[in-house]
Amino acid sequence: MKILFVCHGNICRSPMAEFILKALVKARGMEDDYHIESAAVSTEELGNPIYPPAKRCLSQHGVWFDPAKRARQITRSDYARFDRIICMDASNLRLIKRIIPDDPEGKIHLLMSYHGYGRDVADPWYTGDFETTFQDILEGCESMLDGRDFI
């Protein structure tokens, strides 16, 4: 399964989701079954590393992250490369249509839809609450791995 997480800038939520899911699949002995990446819908943070408070939050939870990770923008070719493209909020869903206008295979949806919510993962860039974001992402990723269908 190839999964691409997407948020606005690819410096907070989507890299957090990338490394949280990598930790979960490693803990379940499923590393060989998954390829996980993250990207942005915007160009605002291209080339920038994970935002320091996001790194701190991951570290506090014992989640390894690649310090060389740099923000990149999603491309049209990513649609063919990935089985699922998981957005963090409704704004990401709207903006992704500029890059990938059609979703004939139903690959693009919200992370929290796996946990039974049609809501966004709050952006800690604005809220400053990285812990709540971490917990939302963890719940969404666990539900996805448990095979729950999105709503």
CSV table of C-alpha atoms in Angstrom, one decimal:
chain,number,residue,atom,x,y,z
A,1,MET,CA,0.0,0.0,0.0
A,2,LYS,CA,1.4,3.4,-1.0
A,3,ILE,CA,0.1,6.3,1.0
A,4,LEU,CA,0.7,10.0,0.5
A,5,PHE,CA,-0.3,12.4,3.3
A,6,VAL,CA,-1.1,16.0,2.3
A,7,CYS,CA,-1.4,19.3,4.2
A,8,HIS,CA,-0.9,22.9,3.3
A,9,GLY,CA,2.8,23.3,3.6
A,10,ASN,CA,4.2,19.8,4.4
A,11,ILE,CA,6.0,21.0,7.5
A,12,CYS,CA,3.5,20.1,10.3
A,13,ARG,CA,0.6,17.8,9.9
A,14,SER,CA,1.5,15.7,6.8
A,15,PRO,CA,5.1,14.9,7.9
A,16,MET,CA,3.7,14.1,11.4
A,17,ALA,CA,1.3,11.7,9.7
A,18,GLU,CA,4.0,10.2,7.6
A,19,PHE,CA,6.2,9.4,10.5
A,20,ILE,CA,3.4,8.4,12.9
A,21,LEU,CA,2.1,5.9,10.3
A,22,LYS,CA,5.7,4.6,9.6
A,23,ALA,CA,6.0,4.0,13.4
A,24,LEU,CA,2.7,2.2,13.5
A,25,VAL,CA,3.4,-0.1,10.6
A,26,LYS,CA,6.9,-0.9,12.0
A,27,ALA,CA,5.4,-1.8,15.4
A,28,ARG,CA,2.9,-4.1,13.6
A,29,GLY,CA,5.7,-5.7,11.5
A,30,MET,CA,4.1,-4.4,8.3
A,31,GLU,CA,7.0,-2.2,7.0
A,32,ASP,CA,7.3,-4.2,3.8
A,33,ASP,CA,3.7,-3.7,3.0
A,34,TYR,CA,3.7,0.1,3.0
A,35,HIS,CA,5.4,3.0,1.3
A,36,ILE,CA,4.6,6.3,3.0
A,37,GLU,CA,5.4,9.9,2.0
A,38,SER,CA,4.0,13.4,2.5
A,39,ALA,CA,3.6,16.5,0.4
A,40,ALA,CA,2.0,20.0,0.3
A,41,VAL,CA,-0.8,21.5,-1.8
A,42,SER,CA,1.0,24.9,-1.7
A,43,THR,CA,4.5,26.0,-2.7
A,44,GLU,CA,5.0,28.2,0.4
A,45,GLU,CA,7.3,25.9,2.3
A,46,LEU,CA,9.1,24.0,-0.5
A,47,GLY,CA,12.5,22.8,0.7
A,48,ASN,CA,11.9,23.6,4.3
A,49,PRO,CA,12.4,21.0,7.1
A,50,ILE,CA,9.7,19.8,9.5
A,51,TYR,CA,8.6,22.7,11.7
A,52,PRO,CA,10.5,22.5,15.0
A,53,PRO,CA,7.5,22.2,17.3
A,54,ALA,CA,6.2,19.3,15.2
A,55,LYS,CA,9.6,17.6,15.6
A,56,ARG,CA,9.5,18.2,19.3
A,57,CYS,CA,6.0,16.6,19.5
A,58,LEU,CA,7.1,13.6,17.5
A,59,SER,CA,10.2,13.2,19.7
A,60,GLN,CA,8.1,13.5,22.9
A,61,HIS,CA,6.1,10.5,21.7
A,62,GLY,CA,9.1,8.5,20.7
A,63,VAL,CA,8.3,8.7,17.0
A,64,TRP,CA,11.4,8.7,14.8
A,65,PHE,CA,11.5,11.2,11.9
A,66,ASP,CA,14.0,11.7,9.2
A,67,PRO,CA,15.8,15.0,9.9
A,68,ALA,CA,16.5,15.3,6.2
A,69,LYS,CA,12.8,15.4,5.3
A,70,ARG,CA,12.0,18.5,3.2
A,71,ALA,CA,8.7,19.9,2.1
A,72,ARG,CA,7.6,19.1,-1.4
A,73,GLN,CA,4.5,19.8,-3.4
A,74,ILE,CA,2.2,17.1,-4.6
A,75,THR,CA,2.3,16.5,-8.4
A,76,ARG,CA,-0.2,15.1,-10.9
A,77,SER,CA,2.0,12.0,-11.3
A,78,ASP,CA,1.6,11.3,-7.6
A,79,TYR,CA,-2.0,10.2,-8.3
A,80,ALA,CA,-0.7,7.2,-10.3
A,81,ARG,CA,2.1,6.5,-7.8
A,82,PHE,CA,0.0,6.2,-4.7
A,83,ASP,CA,-3.0,4.1,-3.6
A,84,ARG,CA,-4.3,6.6,-1.2
A,85,ILE,CA,-3.9,10.4,-0.9
A,86,ILE,CA,-4.9,11.5,2.5
A,87,CYS,CA,-5.6,15.1,3.2
A,88,MET,CA,-5.6,16.8,6.6
A,89,ASP,CA,-8.5,19.2,6.0
A,90,ALA,CA,-11.2,20.4,3.6
A,91,SER,CA,-9.0,23.2,2.3
A,92,ASN,CA,-6.4,20.6,1.2
A,93,LEU,CA,-9.2,18.7,-0.6
A,94,ARG,CA,-10.2,21.9,-2.5
A,95,LEU,CA,-6.6,23.0,-3.3
A,96,ILE,CA,-5.5,19.5,-4.5
A,97,LYS,CA,-8.1,19.7,-7.3
A,98,ARG,CA,-5.9,22.4,-8.9
A,99,ILE,CA,-3.1,19.8,-9.2
A,100,ILE,CA,-5.2,16.6,-9.6
A,101,PRO,CA,-8.5,17.7,-11.0
A,102,ASP,CA,-10.1,14.3,-11.1
A,103,ASP,CA,-10.2,11.3,-8.7
A,104,PRO,CA,-11.7,8.5,-10.8
A,105,GLU,CA,-10.3,5.8,-8.4
A,106,GLY,CA,-11.6,7.4,-5.2
A,107,LYS,CA,-8.1,7.7,-3.7
A,108,ILE,CA,-8.3,11.2,-2.2
A,109,HIS,CA,-10.0,11.8,1.1
A,110,LEU,CA,-9.7,13.2,4.7
A,111,LEU,CA,-7.7,11.4,7.3
A,112,MET,CA,-10.3,11.7,10.0
A,113,SER,CA,-12.9,10.0,7.8
A,114,TYR,CA,-11.2,6.7,8.7
A,115,HIS,CA,-12.0,7.4,12.4
A,116,GLY,CA,-15.7,8.1,11.5
A,117,TYR,CA,-15.4,11.9,11.5
A,118,GLY,CA,-15.9,14.2,8.6
A,119,ARG,CA,-13.8,16.8,10.3
A,120,ASP,CA,-10.4,18.4,9.8
A,121,VAL,CA,-7.2,17.8,11.6
A,122,ALA,CA,-6.6,21.2,13.1
A,123,ASP,CA,-3.6,23.0,11.8
A,124,PRO,CA,-1.1,23.5,14.7
A,125,TRP,CA,0.6,26.2,12.7
A,126,TYR,CA,-2.4,28.4,13.7
A,127,THR,CA,-3.6,26.7,16.9
A,128,GLY,CA,-0.1,26.0,18.5
A,129,ASP,CA,-1.6,22.7,19.8
A,130,PHE,CA,0.6,20.0,18.4
A,131,GLU,CA,-0.5,17.5,21.0
A,132,THR,CA,-4.2,17.5,19.8
A,133,THR,CA,-2.9,17.3,16.2
A,134,PHE,CA,-0.7,14.3,17.1
A,135,GLN,CA,-3.6,12.5,18.8
A,136,ASP,CA,-6.0,13.2,15.8
A,137,ILE,CA,-3.4,11.9,13.4
A,138,LEU,CA,-2.7,8.8,15.6
A,139,GLU,CA,-6.4,8.0,15.8
A,140,GLY,CA,-6.9,8.4,12.0
A,141,CYS,CA,-3.8,6.3,11.2
A,142,GLU,CA,-4.7,3.5,13.6
A,143,SER,CA,-8.3,3.4,12.2
A,144,MET,CA,-6.9,3.2,8.6
A,145,LEU,CA,-4.6,0.4,9.6
A,146,ASP,CA,-7.4,-1.4,11.3
A,147,GLY,CA,-9.2,-1.5,8.0
A,148,ARG,CA,-12.0,0.9,8.7
A,149,ASP,CA,-13.5,2.4,5.6
A,150,PHE,CA,-13.6,6.1,5.2
A,151,ILE,CA,-17.0,7.9,5.5
